[in-house]
Amino acid sequence: MPVTALAGGVGAGKFLRGVARVIDPADLTVVVNTGDDMVLHGLHLSPDLDSVTYWLADVADRERGWGRRGETFRAMDELRRIGGQSWFALGDTDLATHLARTELLWQGIPLSAVTEQITRALQVSCRVIPMTDDRVETRIDAVDEAGGPLDLHFQEYWVARGARDEVKGVRYEGADRAVPAPGVIEAVTQADAVLICPSNPVASIAPILAVPAIADALRERDGGVSGVSPIVGGAPLGGMADRLMPSAGLEVTALGAASAYRGLCSGFVIDERDAALSSRIESDLRMRVAVTDTVMTDDAAAERVARTALELAAG
């Protein structure tokens, strides 16, 4: 049963561990957001690719929620001591990933092939593909405390400035010219099921869908697409979806999250606390709804959510 997932961030990583317990990991392809990629310290960072990879490799730090388990930060501590930029924390073993990626990219190897090498080294059994080998950058149009306009890279908004600025809009620069990475379109069109992970719909999934060919391939499917809400009880379980969704015209509810995939999803999984929204999602968005406990406290809980999403996609 080939399954493809659209993913980004920690919520996706947790969910994908559950998917890999339900199906053979070799049958799973994960298409990952690269809109939050950036160059820092001369290194190419791919935060969502790394987060998904670390979770699938079972080396993610579950308590901290980002980075690798048992990580040390000696290089970052020294960088901070000598006055370098330290707002984006890079652990020592995480730094090795960025060094390897940057060196390979300098050699002219595309990001998709570099990602394959990294995932293979970490013994990830499923296929992880960036949404594109081209540059796409998620930019935040915001205003600061004094009302001054800001044009920020997503990571500057989220990490450096702590999401404190009022968001006026979100752009995905370069997406309209981007070409899907090799294998992405086939993964979407040929899968028995496509799953949209419980990721931030604006920062993690929308950049993938902003690549026109990917959204078109998803629309051409005859069903078999289910999403999982990242919003539970009117709030995100993590991250800043509540800061970004209103700027995209989405209410911060499970209904708002489902609305982000109008015309794309045939089914949507929501939490028990949002069961009252089922009828509106079904009537307004024409999606079948499954209700379950979507809080993934461990791999067993993630497996339960994944199984629900797969059954919903299967109709």
PDB file of C-alpha atoms in Angstrom:
ATOM      1  CA  MET A   1       0.000   0.000   0.000  1.00  0.00           C
ATOM      2  CA  PRO A   2       2.011   3.031  -1.189  1.00  0.00           C
ATOM      3  CA  VAL A   3       1.259   6.080   0.967  1.00  0.00           C
ATOM      4  CA  THR A   4       2.459   9.638   0.505  1.00  0.00           C
ATOM      5  CA  ALA A   5       2.455  12.285   3.227  1.00  0.00           C
ATOM      6  CA  LEU A   6       2.848  16.057   2.987  1.00  0.00           C
ATOM      7  CA  ALA A   7       4.790  17.162   6.016  1.00  0.00           C
ATOM      8  CA  GLY A   8       6.653  19.760   8.002  1.00  0.00           C
ATOM      9  CA  GLY A   9       7.561  20.282  11.629  1.00  0.00           C
ATOM     10  CA  VAL A  10       7.293  18.368  14.881  1.00  0.00           C
ATOM     11  CA  GLY A  11       3.613  17.440  14.532  1.00  0.00           C
ATOM     12  CA  ALA A  12       4.416  15.745  11.255  1.00  0.00           C
ATOM     13  CA  GLY A  13       7.344  13.878  12.780  1.00  0.00           C
ATOM     14  CA  LYS A  14       5.196  12.438  15.561  1.00  0.00           C
ATOM     15  CA  PHE A  15       2.431  11.484  13.150  1.00  0.00           C
ATOM     16  CA  LEU A  16       4.804   9.851  10.662  1.00  0.00           C
ATOM     17  CA  ARG A  17       6.187   7.578  13.350  1.00  0.00           C
ATOM     18  CA  GLY A  18       2.632   6.325  13.738  1.00  0.00           C
ATOM     19  CA  VAL A  19       2.197   5.850   9.984  1.00  0.00           C
ATOM     20  CA  ALA A  20       5.409   3.832   9.857  1.00  0.00           C
ATOM     21  CA  ARG A  21       3.921   1.491  12.490  1.00  0.00           C
ATOM     22  CA  VAL A  22       0.751   0.901  10.460  1.00  0.00           C
ATOM     23  CA  ILE A  23       2.325   0.269   7.044  1.00  0.00           C
ATOM     24  CA  ASP A  24       5.690  -0.961   5.821  1.00  0.00           C
ATOM     25  CA  PRO A  25       7.983   2.102   6.061  1.00  0.00           C
ATOM     26  CA  ALA A  26       9.365   1.209   2.649  1.00  0.00           C
ATOM     27  CA  ASP A  27       5.893   2.030   1.241  1.00  0.00           C
ATOM     28  CA  LEU A  28       5.902   5.527   2.731  1.00  0.00           C
ATOM     29  CA  THR A  29       7.056   8.632   0.828  1.00  0.00           C
ATOM     30  CA  VAL A  30       7.205  11.937   2.690  1.00  0.00           C
ATOM     31  CA  VAL A  31       7.178  15.208   0.752  1.00  0.00           C
ATOM     32  CA  VAL A  32       8.605  17.880   3.048  1.00  0.00           C
ATOM     33  CA  ASN A  33       8.309  21.657   3.151  1.00  0.00           C
ATOM     34  CA  THR A  34      11.483  23.594   2.317  1.00  0.00           C
ATOM     35  CA  GLY A  35      10.004  27.090   2.519  1.00  0.00           C
ATOM     36  CA  ASP A  36      11.720  27.639   5.865  1.00  0.00           C
ATOM     37  CA  ASP A  37      15.172  26.681   4.533  1.00  0.00           C
ATOM     38  CA  MET A  38      17.784  29.389   4.998  1.00  0.00           C
ATOM     39  CA  VAL A  39      21.504  30.076   4.883  1.00  0.00           C
ATOM     40  CA  LEU A  40      23.086  30.895   8.242  1.00  0.00           C
ATOM     41  CA  HIS A  41      26.803  30.882   9.130  1.00  0.00           C
ATOM     42  CA  GLY A  42      27.314  30.008   5.464  1.00  0.00           C
ATOM     43  CA  LEU A  43      25.411  26.754   5.968  1.00  0.00           C
ATOM     44  CA  HIS A  44      22.246  25.580   4.233  1.00  0.00           C
ATOM     45  CA  LEU A  45      19.718  24.772   6.951  1.00  0.00           C
ATOM     46  CA  SER A  46      16.606  22.704   6.187  1.00  0.00           C
ATOM     47  CA  PRO A  47      14.693  22.730   9.490  1.00  0.00           C
ATOM     48  CA  ASP A  48      11.604  20.779   8.383  1.00  0.00           C
ATOM     49  CA  LEU A  49      13.594  18.191   6.432  1.00  0.00           C
ATOM     50  CA  ASP A  50      15.796  17.631   9.464  1.00  0.00           C
ATOM     51  CA  SER A  51      12.903  17.528  11.921  1.00  0.00           C
ATOM     52  CA  VAL A  52      11.045  14.907   9.875  1.00  0.00           C
ATOM     53  CA  THR A  53      14.233  12.903   9.320  1.00  0.00           C
ATOM     54  CA  TYR A  54      15.226  12.934  12.994  1.00  0.00           C
ATOM     55  CA  TRP A  55      11.761  11.784  14.074  1.00  0.00           C
ATOM     56  CA  LEU A  56      11.693   8.964  11.536  1.00  0.00           C
ATOM     57  CA  ALA A  57      15.207   7.929  12.574  1.00  0.00           C
ATOM     58  CA  ASP A  58      14.108   7.973  16.255  1.00  0.00           C
ATOM     59  CA  VAL A  59      16.870  10.393  17.242  1.00  0.00           C
ATOM     60  CA  ALA A  60      14.626  13.423  17.863  1.00  0.00           C
ATOM     61  CA  ASP A  61      14.536  15.075  21.265  1.00  0.00           C
ATOM     62  CA  ARG A  62      10.951  14.418  22.316  1.00  0.00           C
ATOM     63  CA  GLU A  63      11.081  16.526  25.478  1.00  0.00           C
ATOM     64  CA  ARG A  64      12.594  19.652  23.956  1.00  0.00           C
ATOM     65  CA  GLY A  65      10.517  19.208  20.806  1.00  0.00           C
ATOM     66  CA  TRP A  66      13.292  20.044  18.336  1.00  0.00           C
ATOM     67  CA  GLY A  67      16.800  18.882  17.519  1.00  0.00           C
ATOM     68  CA  ARG A  68      18.431  15.584  18.400  1.00  0.00           C
ATOM     69  CA  ARG A  69      18.216  13.584  21.600  1.00  0.00           C
ATOM     70  CA  GLY A  70      21.265  13.844  23.862  1.00  0.00           C
ATOM     71  CA  GLU A  71      22.485  16.875  21.928  1.00  0.00           C
ATOM     72  CA  THR A  72      25.307  19.131  23.105  1.00  0.00           C
ATOM     73  CA  PHE A  73      25.785  22.788  22.156  1.00  0.00           C
ATOM     74  CA  ARG A  74      29.499  23.421  22.668  1.00  0.00           C
ATOM     75  CA  ALA A  75      29.989  24.980  19.243  1.00  0.00           C
ATOM     76  CA  MET A  76      27.017  27.304  19.741  1.00  0.00           C
ATOM     77  CA  ASP A  77      28.204  28.267  23.231  1.00  0.00           C
ATOM     78  CA  GLU A  78      31.596  29.208  21.828  1.00  0.00           C
ATOM     79  CA  LEU A  79      30.014  31.117  18.951  1.00  0.00           C
ATOM     80  CA  ARG A  80      27.953  33.097  21.435  1.00  0.00           C
ATOM     81  CA  ARG A  81      31.056  33.787  23.566  1.00  0.00           C
ATOM     82  CA  ILE A  82      32.943  35.351  20.667  1.00  0.00           C
ATOM     83  CA  GLY A  83      29.980  37.431  19.524  1.00  0.00           C
ATOM     84  CA  GLY A  84      28.607  35.463  16.582  1.00  0.00           C
ATOM     85  CA  GLN A  85      24.931  35.084  15.694  1.00  0.00           C
ATOM     86  CA  SER A  86      23.402  32.571  18.070  1.00  0.00           C
ATOM     87  CA  TRP A  87      19.658  33.165  17.786  1.00  0.00           C
ATOM     88  CA  PHE A  88      19.145  29.903  15.881  1.00  0.00           C
ATOM     89  CA  ALA A  89      20.473  27.103  18.082  1.00  0.00           C
ATOM     90  CA  LEU A  90      22.416  24.394  16.266  1.00  0.00           C
ATOM     91  CA  GLY A  91      23.450  21.346  18.239  1.00  0.00           C
ATOM     92  CA  ASP A  92      26.832  19.753  17.636  1.00  0.00           C
ATOM     93  CA  THR A  93      25.558  16.622  15.865  1.00  0.00           C
ATOM     94  CA  ASP A  94      22.900  18.680  14.080  1.00  0.00           C
ATOM     95  CA  LEU A  95      25.712  20.936  12.871  1.00  0.00           C
ATOM     96  CA  ALA A  96      27.293  17.939  11.169  1.00  0.00           C
ATOM     97  CA  THR A  97      24.116  17.487   9.105  1.00  0.00           C
ATOM     98  CA  HIS A  98      24.258  21.098   7.928  1.00  0.00           C
ATOM     99  CA  LEU A  99      27.978  20.886   7.118  1.00  0.00           C
ATOM    100  CA  ALA A 100      27.461  17.761   5.024  1.00  0.00           C
ATOM    101  CA  ARG A 101      24.412  19.195   3.250  1.00  0.00           C
ATOM    102  CA  THR A 102      26.180  22.454   2.399  1.00  0.00           C
ATOM    103  CA  GLU A 103      29.302  20.727   1.079  1.00  0.00           C
ATOM    104  CA  LEU A 104      27.257  18.433  -1.167  1.00  0.00           C
ATOM    105  CA  LEU A 105      25.151  21.331  -2.462  1.00  0.00           C
ATOM    106  CA  TRP A 106      28.336  23.248  -3.265  1.00  0.00           C
ATOM    107  CA  GLN A 107      29.368  20.266  -5.376  1.00  0.00           C
ATOM    108  CA  GLY A 108      26.233  20.754  -7.464  1.00  0.00           C
ATOM    109  CA  ILE A 109      24.276  17.842  -6.013  1.00  0.00           C
ATOM    110  CA  PRO A 110      20.551  18.716  -5.789  1.00  0.00           C
ATOM    111  CA  LEU A 111      18.846  18.918  -2.414  1.00  0.00           C
ATOM    112  CA  SER A 112      16.722  15.840  -3.138  1.00  0.00           C
ATOM    113  CA  ALA A 113      19.813  13.678  -3.684  1.00  0.00           C
ATOM    114  CA  VAL A 114      21.521  15.199  -0.638  1.00  0.00           C
ATOM    115  CA  THR A 115      18.434  14.413   1.466  1.00  0.00           C
ATOM    116  CA  GLU A 116      18.488  10.816   0.250  1.00  0.00           C
ATOM    117  CA  GLN A 117      22.112  10.484   1.363  1.00  0.00           C
ATOM    118  CA  ILE A 118      21.381  11.943   4.805  1.00  0.00           C
ATOM    119  CA  THR A 119      18.302   9.784   5.412  1.00  0.00           C
ATOM    120  CA  ARG A 120      20.171   6.682   4.278  1.00  0.00           C
ATOM    121  CA  ALA A 121      23.003   7.476   6.714  1.00  0.00           C
ATOM    122  CA  LEU A 122      20.445   7.765   9.526  1.00  0.00           C
ATOM    123  CA  GLN A 123      18.849   4.451   8.471  1.00  0.00           C
ATOM    124  CA  VAL A 124      15.459   5.946   7.647  1.00  0.00           C
ATOM    125  CA  SER A 125      13.528   3.243   5.783  1.00  0.00           C
ATOM    126  CA  CYS A 126      10.943   5.436   4.069  1.00  0.00           C
ATOM    127  CA  ARG A 127      11.619   7.902   1.279  1.00  0.00           C
ATOM    128  CA  VAL A 128      11.961  11.568   2.266  1.00  0.00           C
ATOM    129  CA  ILE A 129      11.840  14.124  -0.566  1.00  0.00           C
ATOM    130  CA  PRO A 130      12.021  17.925  -0.406  1.00  0.00           C
ATOM    131  CA  MET A 131       9.081  19.547  -2.178  1.00  0.00           C
ATOM    132  CA  THR A 132      11.496  21.096  -4.687  1.00  0.00           C
ATOM    133  CA  ASP A 133      15.191  21.463  -5.441  1.00  0.00           C
ATOM    134  CA  ASP A 134      14.546  25.128  -6.242  1.00  0.00           C
ATOM    135  CA  ARG A 135      14.679  28.008  -3.776  1.00  0.00           C
ATOM    136  CA  VAL A 136      11.345  28.800  -2.137  1.00  0.00           C
ATOM    137  CA  GLU A 137      11.304  31.155   0.836  1.00  0.00           C
ATOM    138  CA  THR A 138       8.444  31.732   3.240  1.00  0.00           C
ATOM    139  CA  ARG A 139       8.336  35.450   4.019  1.00  0.00           C
ATOM    140  CA  ILE A 140       6.272  37.146   6.709  1.00  0.00           C
ATOM    141  CA  ASP A 141       4.838  40.628   6.194  1.00  0.00           C
ATOM    142  CA  ALA A 142       4.371  42.052   9.676  1.00  0.00           C
ATOM    143  CA  VAL A 143       4.447  45.203  11.771  1.00  0.00           C
ATOM    144  CA  ASP A 144       6.548  45.691  14.893  1.00  0.00           C
ATOM    145  CA  GLU A 145       5.473  47.114  18.243  1.00  0.00           C
ATOM    146  CA  ALA A 146       5.877  50.676  16.923  1.00  0.00           C
ATOM    147  CA  GLY A 147       3.806  49.963  13.828  1.00  0.00           C
ATOM    148  CA  GLY A 148       6.776  49.818  11.501  1.00  0.00           C
ATOM    149  CA  PRO A 149       6.621  47.420   8.526  1.00  0.00           C
ATOM    150  CA  LEU A 150       8.710  44.247   8.569  1.00  0.00           C
ATOM    151  CA  ASP A 151       9.639  41.797   5.822  1.00  0.00           C
ATOM    152  CA  LEU A 152      10.990  38.722   7.610  1.00  0.00           C
ATOM    153  CA  HIS A 153      12.184  35.263   6.730  1.00  0.00           C
ATOM    154  CA  PHE A 154       9.920  32.800   8.528  1.00  0.00           C
ATOM    155  CA  GLN A 155      12.713  31.728  10.880  1.00  0.00           C
ATOM    156  CA  GLU A 156      13.471  35.358  11.755  1.00  0.00           C
ATOM    157  CA  TYR A 157       9.823  35.874  12.648  1.00  0.00           C
ATOM    158  CA  TRP A 158       9.428  32.625  14.581  1.00  0.00           C
ATOM    159  CA  VAL A 159      12.795  32.076  16.259  1.00  0.00           C
ATOM    160  CA  ALA A 160      14.689  35.371  16.310  1.00  0.00           C
ATOM    161  CA  ARG A 161      11.681  37.556  17.156  1.00  0.00           C
ATOM    162  CA  GLY A 162       9.588  34.981  19.011  1.00  0.00           C
ATOM    163  CA  ALA A 163       6.481  35.474  16.822  1.00  0.00           C
ATOM    164  CA  ARG A 164       5.790  38.724  18.672  1.00  0.00           C
ATOM    165  CA  ASP A 165       5.001  40.798  15.582  1.00  0.00           C
ATOM    166  CA  GLU A 166       1.512  41.242  14.144  1.00  0.00           C
ATOM    167  CA  VAL A 167       1.291  39.295  10.891  1.00  0.00           C
ATOM    168  CA  LYS A 168      -0.301  40.969   7.891  1.00  0.00           C
ATOM    169  CA  GLY A 169       0.462  38.356   5.259  1.00  0.00           C
ATOM    170  CA  VAL A 170       2.555  35.362   4.270  1.00  0.00           C
ATOM    171  CA  ARG A 171       4.336  34.928   0.919  1.00  0.00           C
ATOM    172  CA  TYR A 172       6.087  31.948  -0.644  1.00  0.00           C
ATOM    173  CA  GLU A 173       8.721  33.594  -2.803  1.00  0.00           C
ATOM    174  CA  GLY A 174       9.816  31.519  -5.766  1.00  0.00           C
ATOM    175  CA  ALA A 175       7.061  28.919  -5.382  1.00  0.00           C
ATOM    176  CA  ASP A 176       5.311  29.923  -8.604  1.00  0.00           C
ATOM    177  CA  ARG A 177       8.520  29.200 -10.553  1.00  0.00           C
ATOM    178  CA  ALA A 178       9.543  26.087  -8.625  1.00  0.00           C
ATOM    179  CA  VAL A 179       9.592  22.612 -10.124  1.00  0.00           C
ATOM    180  CA  PRO A 180       8.699  19.648  -7.889  1.00  0.00           C
ATOM    181  CA  ALA A 181      11.692  17.548  -6.870  1.00  0.00           C
ATOM    182  CA  PRO A 182      12.123  14.258  -8.742  1.00  0.00           C
ATOM    183  CA  GLY A 183       9.542  11.721  -7.593  1.00  0.00           C
ATOM    184  CA  VAL A 184       7.156  14.154  -5.936  1.00  0.00           C
ATOM    185  CA  ILE A 185       4.417  14.137  -8.572  1.00  0.00           C
ATOM    186  CA  GLU A 186       4.589  10.361  -8.994  1.00  0.00           C
ATOM    187  CA  ALA A 187       4.361   9.967  -5.220  1.00  0.00           C
ATOM    188  CA  VAL A 188       1.192  12.080  -5.128  1.00  0.00           C
ATOM    189  CA  THR A 189      -0.530  10.573  -8.160  1.00  0.00           C
ATOM    190  CA  GLN A 190       0.391   6.910  -7.680  1.00  0.00           C
ATOM    191  CA  ALA A 191      -0.155   6.541  -3.914  1.00  0.00           C
ATOM    192  CA  ASP A 192      -3.131   4.587  -2.648  1.00  0.00           C
ATOM    193  CA  ALA A 193      -3.515   7.276   0.005  1.00  0.00           C
ATOM    194  CA  VAL A 194      -2.183  10.781   0.524  1.00  0.00           C
ATOM    195  CA  LEU A 195      -2.028  12.102   4.078  1.00  0.00           C
ATOM    196  CA  ILE A 196      -1.696  15.747   5.068  1.00  0.00           C
ATOM    197  CA  CYS A 197       0.102  15.716   8.392  1.00  0.00           C
ATOM    198  CA  PRO A 198      -1.048  17.715  11.438  1.00  0.00           C
ATOM    199  CA  SER A 199       1.379  20.486  10.502  1.00  0.00           C
ATOM    200  CA  ASN A 200       0.943  24.244  10.473  1.00  0.00           C
ATOM    201  CA  PRO A 201      -1.329  24.763   7.434  1.00  0.00           C
ATOM    202  CA  VAL A 202       0.208  28.165   6.619  1.00  0.00           C
ATOM    203  CA  ALA A 203       3.909  27.658   7.404  1.00  0.00           C
ATOM    204  CA  SER A 204       4.394  23.960   6.615  1.00  0.00           C
ATOM    205  CA  ILE A 205       1.765  22.700   4.157  1.00  0.00           C
ATOM    206  CA  ALA A 206       0.880  25.838   2.178  1.00  0.00           C
ATOM    207  CA  PRO A 207       4.446  26.234   0.834  1.00  0.00           C
ATOM    208  CA  ILE A 208       4.224  22.711  -0.612  1.00  0.00           C
ATOM    209  CA  LEU A 209       0.854  23.468  -2.195  1.00  0.00           C
ATOM    210  CA  ALA A 210       2.198  26.794  -3.502  1.00  0.00           C
ATOM    211  CA  VAL A 211       4.310  24.806  -5.961  1.00  0.00           C
ATOM    212  CA  PRO A 212       1.624  24.720  -8.692  1.00  0.00           C
ATOM    213  CA  ALA A 213       2.287  21.240 -10.078  1.00  0.00           C
ATOM    214  CA  ILE A 214       1.965  19.659  -6.630  1.00  0.00           C
ATOM    215  CA  ALA A 215      -1.393  21.256  -5.894  1.00  0.00           C
ATOM    216  CA  ASP A 216      -2.591  20.313  -9.389  1.00  0.00           C
ATOM    217  CA  ALA A 217      -1.573  16.680  -8.905  1.00  0.00           C
ATOM    218  CA  LEU A 218      -3.443  16.563  -5.611  1.00  0.00           C
ATOM    219  CA  ARG A 219      -6.595  18.056  -7.158  1.00  0.00           C
ATOM    220  CA  GLU A 220      -6.532  15.492  -9.959  1.00  0.00           C
ATOM    221  CA  ARG A 221      -6.742  12.589  -7.540  1.00  0.00           C
ATOM    222  CA  ASP A 222     -10.113  10.916  -7.226  1.00  0.00           C
ATOM    223  CA  GLY A 223     -10.288  11.005  -3.433  1.00  0.00           C
ATOM    224  CA  GLY A 224      -8.007   9.078  -1.130  1.00  0.00           C
ATOM    225  CA  VAL A 225      -6.654  12.215   0.573  1.00  0.00           C
ATOM    226  CA  SER A 226      -7.117  12.780   4.293  1.00  0.00           C
ATOM    227  CA  GLY A 227      -5.751  15.423   6.606  1.00  0.00           C
ATOM    228  CA  VAL A 228      -5.292  15.618  10.354  1.00  0.00           C
ATOM    229  CA  SER A 229      -6.103  18.810  12.223  1.00  0.00           C
ATOM    230  CA  PRO A 230      -3.210  20.497  14.059  1.00  0.00           C
ATOM    231  CA  ILE A 231      -5.787  22.541  15.988  1.00  0.00           C
ATOM    232  CA  VAL A 232      -7.333  21.004  19.099  1.00  0.00           C
ATOM    233  CA  GLY A 233      -9.947  22.831  21.130  1.00  0.00           C
ATOM    234  CA  GLY A 234      -9.316  26.093  19.282  1.00  0.00           C
ATOM    235  CA  ALA A 235      -5.545  26.196  19.750  1.00  0.00           C
ATOM    236  CA  PRO A 236      -2.467  24.615  18.179  1.00  0.00           C
ATOM    237  CA  LEU A 237      -0.792  21.865  20.183  1.00  0.00           C
ATOM    238  CA  GLY A 238       2.528  23.531  19.376  1.00  0.00           C
ATOM    239  CA  GLY A 239       4.001  26.209  17.173  1.00  0.00           C
ATOM    240  CA  MET A 240       2.393  29.426  16.009  1.00  0.00           C
ATOM    241  CA  ALA A 241      -0.452  28.387  13.716  1.00  0.00           C
ATOM    242  CA  ASP A 242      -2.763  30.676  15.688  1.00  0.00           C
ATOM    243  CA  ARG A 243      -0.535  33.637  14.737  1.00  0.00           C
ATOM    244  CA  LEU A 244      -0.519  32.839  11.020  1.00  0.00           C
ATOM    245  CA  MET A 245      -3.907  31.315  10.198  1.00  0.00           C
ATOM    246  CA  PRO A 246      -5.918  34.572  10.531  1.00  0.00           C
ATOM    247  CA  SER A 247      -3.605  36.268   8.012  1.00  0.00           C
ATOM    248  CA  ALA A 248      -4.615  33.562   5.523  1.00  0.00           C
ATOM    249  CA  GLY A 249      -8.314  34.033   6.259  1.00  0.00           C
ATOM    250  CA  LEU A 250      -8.523  30.877   8.360  1.00  0.00           C
ATOM    251  CA  GLU A 251     -10.165  30.753  11.774  1.00  0.00           C
ATOM    252  CA  VAL A 252      -8.130  29.053  14.477  1.00  0.00           C
ATOM    253  CA  THR A 253     -10.337  25.978  14.753  1.00  0.00           C
ATOM    254  CA  ALA A 254     -10.411  22.491  13.305  1.00  0.00           C
ATOM    255  CA  LEU A 255     -12.873  23.873  10.756  1.00  0.00           C
ATOM    256  CA  GLY A 256     -10.378  26.574   9.807  1.00  0.00           C
ATOM    257  CA  ALA A 257      -7.626  24.008   9.413  1.00  0.00           C
ATOM    258  CA  ALA A 258      -9.850  21.855   7.203  1.00  0.00           C
ATOM    259  CA  SER A 259     -10.746  24.933   5.130  1.00  0.00           C
ATOM    260  CA  ALA A 260      -7.090  25.266   4.160  1.00  0.00           C
ATOM    261  CA  TYR A 261      -7.518  22.033   2.161  1.00  0.00           C
ATOM    262  CA  ARG A 262     -10.893  22.728   0.559  1.00  0.00           C
ATOM    263  CA  GLY A 263     -11.088  20.845  -2.732  1.00  0.00           C
ATOM    264  CA  LEU A 264      -8.028  18.757  -1.881  1.00  0.00           C
ATOM    265  CA  CYS A 265      -8.999  16.518   1.031  1.00  0.00           C
ATOM    266  CA  SER A 266     -11.730  13.917   0.858  1.00  0.00           C
ATOM    267  CA  GLY A 267     -11.525  13.314   4.601  1.00  0.00           C
ATOM    268  CA  PHE A 268     -10.360  15.087   7.746  1.00  0.00           C
ATOM    269  CA  VAL A 269      -9.476  13.817  11.218  1.00  0.00           C
ATOM    270  CA  ILE A 270     -10.338  16.032  14.170  1.00  0.00           C
ATOM    271  CA  ASP A 271      -9.997  15.711  17.923  1.00  0.00           C
ATOM    272  CA  GLU A 272     -12.785  14.604  20.241  1.00  0.00           C
ATOM    273  CA  ARG A 273     -12.890  18.114  21.723  1.00  0.00           C
ATOM    274  CA  ASP A 274     -13.884  19.454  18.307  1.00  0.00           C
ATOM    275  CA  ALA A 275     -16.561  16.869  17.517  1.00  0.00           C
ATOM    276  CA  ALA A 276     -19.223  19.579  17.341  1.00  0.00           C
ATOM    277  CA  LEU A 277     -17.559  20.916  14.187  1.00  0.00           C
ATOM    278  CA  SER A 278     -17.983  17.627  12.302  1.00  0.00           C
ATOM    279  CA  SER A 279     -21.263  18.526  10.645  1.00  0.00           C
ATOM    280  CA  ARG A 280     -19.979  21.872   9.361  1.00  0.00           C
ATOM    281  CA  ILE A 281     -16.825  20.318   7.923  1.00  0.00           C
ATOM    282  CA  GLU A 282     -18.927  17.673   6.207  1.00  0.00           C
ATOM    283  CA  SER A 283     -21.576  20.067   4.865  1.00  0.00           C
ATOM    284  CA  ASP A 284     -19.478  23.153   4.097  1.00  0.00           C
ATOM    285  CA  LEU A 285     -16.311  21.461   2.843  1.00  0.00           C
ATOM    286  CA  ARG A 286     -17.664  18.134   1.557  1.00  0.00           C
ATOM    287  CA  MET A 287     -15.152  16.141   3.603  1.00  0.00           C
ATOM    288  CA  ARG A 288     -15.835  12.964   5.537  1.00  0.00           C
ATOM    289  CA  VAL A 289     -14.859  13.399   9.166  1.00  0.00           C
ATOM    290  CA  ALA A 290     -13.364  11.001  11.696  1.00  0.00           C
ATOM    291  CA  VAL A 291     -13.232  11.949  15.369  1.00  0.00           C
ATOM    292  CA  THR A 292     -10.601  10.551  17.729  1.00  0.00           C
ATOM    293  CA  ASP A 293      -8.105  11.599  20.388  1.00  0.00           C
ATOM    294  CA  THR A 294      -5.452  13.279  18.195  1.00  0.00           C
ATOM    295  CA  VAL A 295      -2.986  14.193  20.948  1.00  0.00           C
ATOM    296  CA  MET A 296       0.086  12.070  20.165  1.00  0.00           C
ATOM    297  CA  THR A 297       1.701  11.568  23.539  1.00  0.00           C
ATOM    298  CA  ASP A 298       3.708   8.568  22.326  1.00  0.00           C
ATOM    299  CA  ASP A 299       4.174   6.306  19.300  1.00  0.00           C
ATOM    300  CA  ALA A 300       1.171   4.166  20.217  1.00  0.00           C
ATOM    301  CA  ALA A 301      -1.069   7.245  20.231  1.00  0.00           C
ATOM    302  CA  ALA A 302       0.454   8.362  16.924  1.00  0.00           C
ATOM    303  CA  GLU A 303      -0.277   4.935  15.468  1.00  0.00           C
ATOM    304  CA  ARG A 304      -3.938   5.282  16.475  1.00  0.00           C
ATOM    305  CA  VAL A 305      -4.224   8.659  14.744  1.00  0.00           C
ATOM    306  CA  ALA A 306      -2.391   7.371  11.655  1.00  0.00           C
ATOM    307  CA  ARG A 307      -4.643   4.335  11.407  1.00  0.00           C
ATOM    308  CA  THR A 308      -7.718   6.587  11.590  1.00  0.00           C
ATOM    309  CA  ALA A 309      -6.362   8.848   8.827  1.00  0.00           C
ATOM    310  CA  LEU A 310      -5.501   5.893   6.590  1.00  0.00           C
ATOM    311  CA  GLU A 311      -8.912   4.270   7.073  1.00  0.00           C
ATOM    312  CA  LEU A 312     -10.565   7.609   6.250  1.00  0.00           C
ATOM    313  CA  ALA A 313      -8.484   7.978   3.078  1.00  0.00           C
ATOM    314  CA  ALA A 314      -9.478   4.454   2.067  1.00  0.00           C
ATOM    315  CA  GLY A 315     -13.130   5.418   2.343  1.00  0.00           C
TER     316      GLY A 315
END
